[in-house]
Short mmCIF file of C-alpha atoms and ligand atoms in Angstrom, two decimals:
data_model
loop_
_atom_site.label_atom_id
_atom_site.label_comp_id
_atom_site.label_asym_id
_atom_site.label_seq_id
_atom_site.Cartn_x
_atom_site.Cartn_y
_atom_site.Cartn_z
CA UNK A 7 -35.55 5.48 -20.16
CA UNK A 8 -31.99 4.52 -20.95
CA UNK A 9 -29.13 5.18 -18.52
CA UNK A 10 -25.50 4.43 -19.18
CA UNK A 11 -22.50 4.77 -16.91
CA UNK A 12 -18.95 3.56 -17.04
CA UNK A 13 -15.83 3.12 -14.93
CA UNK A 14 -12.16 2.66 -15.83
CA UNK A 15 -9.65 -0.13 -15.37
CA UNK A 16 -6.83 0.42 -12.94
CA UNK A 17 -3.21 -0.54 -12.54
CA UNK A 18 -1.29 -0.87 -9.34
CA UNK A 19 2.02 0.91 -9.85
CA UNK A 20 3.68 -0.41 -6.71
CA UNK A 21 2.70 -1.91 -3.37
CA UNK A 22 0.24 -4.72 -4.16
CA UNK A 23 -0.09 -7.42 -1.50
CA UNK A 24 1.72 -5.32 1.13
CA UNK A 25 -1.31 -2.99 0.93
CA UNK A 26 -3.50 -5.81 2.28
CA UNK A 27 -1.27 -5.79 5.39
CA UNK A 28 -1.59 -2.06 6.04
CA UNK A 29 1.28 -0.67 3.96
CA UNK A 30 0.85 2.00 1.26
CA UNK A 31 0.38 1.33 -2.45
CA UNK A 32 0.28 3.55 -5.54
CA UNK A 33 -2.31 3.02 -8.25
CA UNK A 34 -3.73 4.88 -11.22
CA UNK A 35 -6.82 4.61 -13.42
CA UNK A 36 -6.55 3.49 -17.04
CA UNK A 37 -9.23 5.72 -18.44
CA UNK A 38 -8.99 4.40 -22.01
CA UNK A 39 -9.98 0.90 -20.88
CA UNK A 40 -13.51 0.87 -19.45
CA UNK A 41 -16.51 -1.16 -18.34
CA UNK A 42 -19.96 0.21 -19.13
CA UNK A 43 -23.44 -0.64 -17.87
CA UNK A 44 -26.62 0.32 -19.72
CA UNK A 45 -30.08 0.09 -18.16
CA UNK A 46 -33.03 -0.32 -20.53
CA UNK A 47 -36.68 -1.26 -19.97
CA UNK A 48 -37.31 -4.98 -20.47
CA UNK A 49 -38.73 -6.27 -23.71
CA UNK A 50 -42.44 -7.21 -23.44
CA UNK A 51 -42.83 -10.58 -21.73
CA UNK A 52 -39.59 -10.32 -19.75
CA UNK A 53 -40.09 -9.43 -16.12
CA UNK A 54 -37.90 -8.63 -13.16
CA UNK A 55 -34.36 -7.33 -13.15
CA UNK A 56 -32.14 -8.97 -15.77
CA UNK A 57 -28.40 -8.58 -15.95
CA UNK A 58 -26.79 -9.50 -19.24
CA UNK A 59 -23.02 -9.82 -19.35
CA UNK A 60 -21.89 -11.42 -22.60
CA UNK A 61 -23.31 -14.94 -22.66
CA UNK A 62 -24.45 -14.78 -19.04
CA UNK A 63 -27.97 -13.70 -18.13
CA UNK A 64 -28.88 -13.33 -14.47
CA UNK A 65 -32.56 -13.03 -13.62
CA UNK A 66 -33.61 -11.52 -10.33
CA UNK A 67 -37.23 -11.91 -9.32
CA UNK A 68 -39.36 -8.86 -8.58
CA UNK A 69 -38.89 -9.33 -4.84
CA UNK A 70 -35.12 -9.14 -4.63
CA UNK A 71 -35.22 -8.60 -0.87
CA UNK A 72 -35.94 -12.29 -0.35
CA UNK A 73 -33.20 -13.47 -2.65
CA UNK A 74 -29.82 -14.70 -1.52
CA UNK A 75 -27.71 -12.90 -4.07
CA UNK A 76 -24.27 -14.40 -4.56
CA UNK A 77 -23.50 -12.84 -7.83
CA UNK A 78 -21.45 -9.65 -7.65
CA UNK A 79 -23.34 -7.69 -10.28
CA UNK A 80 -26.71 -8.64 -8.89
CA UNK A 81 -25.47 -7.65 -5.46
CA UNK A 82 -24.40 -4.24 -6.77
CA UNK A 83 -27.80 -3.57 -8.32
CA UNK A 84 -29.52 -4.82 -5.20
CA UNK A 85 -27.52 -2.59 -2.86
CA UNK A 86 -28.22 0.51 -4.95
CA UNK A 87 -31.93 -0.27 -5.19
CA UNK A 88 -32.15 -0.96 -1.47
CA UNK A 89 -30.45 2.37 -0.71
CA UNK A 90 -33.03 4.08 -2.95
CA UNK A 91 -35.81 2.06 -1.27
CA UNK A 92 -36.90 0.53 -4.56
CA UNK A 93 -37.82 -3.05 -5.43
CA UNK A 94 -36.46 -4.65 -8.59
CA UNK A 95 -37.93 -2.92 -11.61
CA UNK A 96 -38.52 -4.47 -15.04
CA UNK A 97 -35.10 -3.63 -16.39
CA UNK A 98 -32.28 -5.17 -18.29
CA UNK A 99 -28.79 -4.09 -17.32
CA UNK A 100 -26.32 -4.82 -20.10
CA UNK A 101 -22.63 -4.94 -19.29
CA UNK A 102 -19.97 -4.26 -21.87
CA UNK A 103 -16.38 -4.31 -20.73
CA UNK A 104 -13.08 -3.93 -22.55
CA UNK A 105 -11.21 -4.90 -19.37
CA UNK A 106 -9.93 -8.50 -19.35
CA UNK A 107 -11.08 -10.43 -16.29
CA UNK A 108 -8.81 -11.94 -13.60
CA UNK A 109 -5.77 -10.14 -14.93
CA UNK A 110 -4.96 -7.49 -12.33
CA UNK A 111 -6.78 -4.60 -14.00
CA UNK A 112 -9.71 -4.34 -11.63
CA UNK A 113 -12.35 -5.64 -14.00
CA UNK A 114 -14.71 -6.72 -11.19
CA UNK A 115 -14.63 -3.37 -9.41
CA UNK A 116 -15.03 -1.44 -12.67
CA UNK A 117 -18.10 -3.42 -13.70
CA UNK A 118 -19.63 -3.02 -10.23
CA UNK A 119 -18.97 0.73 -10.25
CA UNK A 120 -20.56 1.08 -13.70
CA UNK A 121 -23.63 -0.94 -12.63
CA UNK A 122 -23.95 1.06 -9.41
CA UNK A 123 -23.88 4.37 -11.24
CA UNK A 124 -26.26 3.27 -14.01
CA UNK A 125 -28.81 1.86 -11.58
CA UNK A 126 -28.66 5.00 -9.43
CA UNK A 127 -29.22 7.18 -12.53
CA UNK A 128 -32.16 5.01 -13.50
CA UNK A 129 -33.92 5.68 -10.19
CA UNK A 130 -33.26 9.39 -10.62
CA UNK A 131 -30.36 9.61 -8.19
CA UNK A 132 -26.71 10.39 -8.50
CA UNK A 133 -24.66 8.34 -6.14
CA UNK A 134 -21.85 10.09 -4.25
CA UNK A 135 -18.40 8.65 -4.97
CA UNK A 136 -17.92 7.89 -1.28
CA UNK A 137 -21.17 5.87 -1.19
CA UNK A 138 -20.37 4.06 -4.43
CA UNK A 139 -16.88 3.31 -3.13
CA UNK A 140 -18.28 1.69 0.03
CA UNK A 141 -20.76 -0.28 -2.03
CA UNK A 142 -18.22 -1.55 -4.55
CA UNK A 143 -15.95 -2.54 -1.66
CA UNK A 144 -18.79 -4.69 -0.26
CA UNK A 145 -19.10 -6.37 -3.64
CA UNK A 146 -15.31 -6.81 -3.95
CA UNK A 147 -15.43 -8.89 -0.80
CA UNK A 148 -17.33 -11.53 -2.75
CA UNK A 149 -14.43 -11.85 -5.19
CA UNK A 150 -11.46 -11.36 -2.89
CA UNK A 151 -12.41 -12.21 0.66
CA UNK A 152 -10.16 -9.58 2.26
CA UNK A 153 -9.57 -6.85 -0.34
CA UNK A 154 -7.52 -3.84 0.74
CA UNK A 155 -9.97 -1.47 -0.99
CA UNK A 156 -7.43 -0.06 -3.42
CA UNK A 157 -9.20 -1.33 -6.56
CA UNK A 158 -12.59 0.19 -5.77
CA UNK A 159 -10.99 3.45 -4.59
CA UNK A 160 -8.90 4.17 -7.69
CA UNK A 161 -11.71 3.04 -9.99
CA UNK A 162 -14.54 4.98 -8.35
CA UNK A 163 -12.56 8.23 -7.91
CA UNK A 164 -10.70 7.73 -11.21
CA UNK A 165 -7.60 9.47 -9.88
CA UNK A 166 -4.05 8.36 -9.09
CA UNK A 167 -3.98 7.35 -5.43
CA UNK A 168 -1.50 6.80 -2.65
CA UNK A 169 -3.59 4.33 -0.75
CA UNK A 170 -3.32 3.11 2.82
CA UNK A 171 -6.04 0.83 4.08
CA UNK A 172 -8.61 2.54 6.33
CA UNK A 173 -6.99 5.95 5.92
CA UNK A 174 -8.23 9.09 4.22
CA UNK A 175 -7.68 9.01 0.49
CA UNK A 176 -4.53 10.73 -0.73
CA UNK A 177 -4.02 11.47 -4.38
CA UNK A 178 -0.73 12.61 -5.91
CA UNK A 179 0.53 14.72 -8.82
CA UNK A 180 3.41 13.50 -10.95
CA UNK A 181 6.41 15.74 -11.63
CA UNK A 182 6.68 14.32 -15.11
CA UNK A 183 4.25 12.07 -17.06
CA UNK A 184 4.90 8.37 -16.50
CA UNK A 185 4.64 6.21 -19.61
CA UNK A 186 3.75 2.60 -18.97
CA UNK A 187 3.30 -0.50 -21.06
CA UNK A 188 0.81 -2.97 -19.64
CA UNK A 189 1.43 -6.48 -20.93
CA UNK A 190 -0.82 -9.47 -20.41
CA UNK A 191 0.65 -12.95 -19.82
CA UNK A 192 -2.64 -14.41 -21.05
CA UNK A 193 -2.74 -16.54 -17.92
CA UNK A 194 -5.68 -15.93 -15.61
CA UNK A 195 -5.15 -16.11 -11.85
CA UNK A 196 -7.43 -15.38 -8.94
CA UNK A 197 -6.35 -12.59 -6.61
CA UNK A 198 -8.17 -14.32 -3.79
CA UNK A 199 -5.75 -17.26 -4.09
CA UNK A 200 -2.54 -15.23 -4.20
CA UNK A 201 -3.69 -13.00 -1.31
CA UNK A 202 -4.54 -16.16 0.67
CA UNK A 203 -1.13 -17.67 -0.05
CA UNK A 204 0.69 -14.52 1.06
CA UNK A 205 -1.29 -14.63 4.30
CA UNK A 206 -0.29 -18.28 4.81
CA UNK A 207 3.36 -17.37 4.16
CA UNK A 208 3.02 -14.48 6.62
CA UNK A 209 1.92 -16.96 9.31
CA UNK A 210 4.15 -19.93 8.42
CA UNK A 211 7.37 -18.10 7.52
CA UNK A 212 7.13 -14.71 9.24
CA UNK A 213 10.93 -14.24 9.11
CA UNK A 214 10.66 -14.28 5.29
CA UNK A 215 7.31 -12.63 4.60
CA UNK A 216 7.20 -9.84 7.16
CA UNK A 217 10.48 -8.10 6.19
CA UNK A 218 9.52 -8.41 2.49
CA UNK A 219 6.14 -6.80 3.14
CA UNK A 220 7.71 -4.01 5.21
CA UNK A 221 10.32 -3.45 2.49
CA UNK A 222 7.56 -3.09 -0.12
CA UNK A 223 6.01 -0.36 2.05
CA UNK A 224 9.35 1.47 2.10
CA UNK A 225 9.76 1.08 -1.68
CA UNK A 226 6.33 2.64 -2.15
CA UNK A 227 7.14 5.62 0.06
CA UNK A 228 10.30 6.23 -1.97
CA UNK A 229 8.40 5.76 -5.22
CA UNK A 230 5.88 8.40 -4.23
CA UNK A 231 8.75 10.86 -3.73
CA UNK A 232 10.25 9.85 -7.11
CA UNK A 233 6.86 10.28 -8.84
CA UNK A 234 6.35 13.71 -7.36
CA UNK A 235 9.92 14.73 -8.29
CA UNK A 236 9.53 13.34 -11.82
CA UNK A 237 12.57 11.08 -11.23
CA UNK A 238 11.64 8.32 -13.67
CA UNK A 239 14.93 6.35 -13.55
CA UNK A 240 14.58 6.11 -9.76
CA UNK A 241 10.96 5.02 -10.15
CA UNK A 242 12.06 2.29 -12.57
CA UNK A 243 14.72 1.03 -10.14
CA UNK A 244 12.13 0.93 -7.36
CA UNK A 245 9.76 -1.04 -9.61
CA UNK A 246 12.52 -3.63 -10.13
CA UNK A 247 13.05 -3.84 -6.38
CA UNK A 248 9.32 -4.24 -5.85
CA UNK A 249 9.19 -7.13 -8.31
CA UNK A 250 11.99 -8.92 -6.46
CA UNK A 251 10.09 -8.58 -3.19
CA UNK A 252 6.92 -9.89 -4.83
CA UNK A 253 8.92 -12.90 -6.02
CA UNK A 254 9.92 -13.48 -2.39
CA UNK A 255 6.22 -13.46 -1.54
CA UNK A 256 5.74 -16.20 -4.21
CA UNK A 257 3.24 -14.23 -6.27
CA UNK A 258 5.19 -13.95 -9.50
CA UNK A 259 5.17 -16.69 -12.14
CA UNK A 260 7.51 -17.87 -14.91
CA UNK A 261 5.36 -16.01 -17.47
CA UNK A 262 5.51 -12.76 -15.51
CA UNK A 263 9.26 -13.10 -14.90
CA UNK A 264 9.87 -13.69 -18.62
CA UNK A 265 8.01 -10.51 -19.57
CA UNK A 266 9.71 -8.48 -16.83
CA UNK A 267 13.15 -9.64 -18.03
CA UNK A 268 12.30 -8.97 -21.67
CA UNK A 269 11.15 -5.41 -20.89
CA UNK A 270 14.30 -4.63 -18.93
CA UNK A 271 16.58 -6.11 -21.61
CA UNK A 272 14.85 -3.94 -24.25
CA UNK A 273 15.52 -0.74 -22.32
CA UNK A 274 12.64 -0.25 -19.88
CA UNK A 275 13.48 1.87 -16.84
CA UNK A 276 12.01 -0.89 -14.69
CA UNK A 277 9.36 -3.58 -14.73
CA UNK A 278 7.22 -5.55 -12.31
CA UNK A 279 4.08 -7.63 -12.04
CA UNK A 280 0.94 -5.62 -11.33
CA UNK A 281 -2.05 -6.74 -9.24
CA UNK A 282 -2.57 -10.11 -7.65
CA UNK A 283 0.15 -11.83 -9.71
CA UNK A 284 0.70 -15.51 -10.62
CA UNK A 285 -0.53 -14.46 -14.06
CA UNK A 286 -2.40 -11.46 -15.38
CA UNK A 287 -0.49 -8.31 -16.23
CA UNK A 288 2.92 -6.79 -15.72
CA UNK A 289 3.93 -3.17 -16.25
CA UNK A 290 7.07 -1.70 -17.77
CA UNK A 291 8.12 1.91 -17.11
CA UNK A 292 9.32 3.30 -20.45
CA UNK A 293 10.30 6.54 -22.15
CA UNK A 294 8.95 7.68 -25.53
CA UNK A 295 12.07 6.42 -27.29
CA UNK A 296 12.02 2.96 -25.64
CA UNK A 297 8.25 2.34 -25.82
CA UNK A 298 8.35 0.75 -29.27
CA UNK A 299 11.35 -1.62 -28.75
CA UNK A 300 10.04 -2.65 -25.31
CA UNK A 301 6.59 -3.35 -26.74
CA UNK A 302 8.12 -5.46 -29.52
CA UNK A 303 10.23 -7.36 -26.97
CA UNK A 304 7.18 -8.03 -24.79
CA UNK A 305 5.23 -9.45 -27.72
CA UNK A 306 8.24 -11.51 -28.77
CA UNK A 307 8.45 -12.88 -25.20
CA UNK A 308 4.82 -14.06 -25.33
CA UNK A 309 2.63 -11.15 -24.19
CA UNK A 310 -0.86 -11.71 -25.60
CA UNK A 311 -1.69 -8.03 -25.39
CA UNK A 312 0.34 -4.88 -24.79
CA UNK A 313 -1.23 -1.48 -24.23
CA UNK A 314 0.24 1.87 -23.41
CA UNK A 315 -0.99 4.22 -20.73
CA UNK A 316 0.30 7.47 -19.28
CA UNK A 317 -0.07 8.53 -15.66
CA UNK A 318 -0.09 12.31 -15.61
O1 LIG B 18 -5.50 -8.44 -8.89
P1 LIG B 18 -6.07 -7.09 -8.63
O2 LIG B 18 -5.99 -6.17 -9.75
O3 LIG B 18 -7.46 -7.17 -8.06
O4 LIG B 18 -5.15 -6.40 -7.51
C1 LIG B 18 -5.14 -6.89 -6.22
C2 LIG B 18 -4.20 -6.12 -5.36
C3 LIG B 18 -3.84 -6.85 -4.09
O5 LIG B 18 -3.02 -5.97 -3.32
C4 LIG B 18 -3.06 -8.12 -4.38
C5 LIG B 18 -5.08 -7.23 -3.29
C6 LIG B 18 -5.78 -6.07 -2.63
O6 LIG B 18 -6.92 -6.28 -2.20
O7 LIG B 18 -5.21 -4.98 -2.52
#
């Protein structure tokens, strides 16, 4: 028996952080960048459920019910097995992921989704997207504390989403393909920390944080209309506005601001940080003729990686 499953990375187009506070956000999968999980029978002499992720090996004893599982991947496997009423089999789950961690691309949710699907396949079940989504959200809570649910939703359904917390999923169709460059500052930052800091700002300086968060919600509503209409210049301008509001919320960083400036100066339609911020990735909205000069400018300005993706 060998089962393999995978899940994509994601990018938040607009609306991060405000989405935690009940406002809408737009996000899309990055299908070319994926995490995969493969389940194989253990080698002779190795017992229990083993999870191998690069250098890390997690061993779960046969009776996983009695285990306090803190690790996200182990928790994913455990939840799927419990739902299937199975105890831990003699398996090794190997994780391979091309998604950089702690960089705003949803690596944690993608790995959990891949593990959930692979484990379900291995017990002869297919797991419904809605069930997997709920399960990955549970696991996301270990990483984030109070995640909005946008990461697991866009990754599990692998579709562009207009996401509002606790509301029925809405996807959208773009009027014209949106070309994006995703550039990595190389600096890792924990979303849990930036989300926590925005919450503190919300409580300590409500006159600053609350209007900024509301304004992000309005920017997102306008961006959805621009996406549907295929109005890319308007979308770019809204991305710039969104970045400014995220700066007000203190979640940008000098590295992110440098890349955003460089992209705009080289002809991007707009640019902003993407995800939790303070590090990780930014996105630049480009056109076919500006993609190359903007990419060169991003590298020149210190991006450790630049990749292109199209939302269509
Ligand atoms: O850093 P990421 O890719 O996990 O994105 C987090 C997005 C936030 O809005 C900051 C948090 C959330 O739970 O929605």
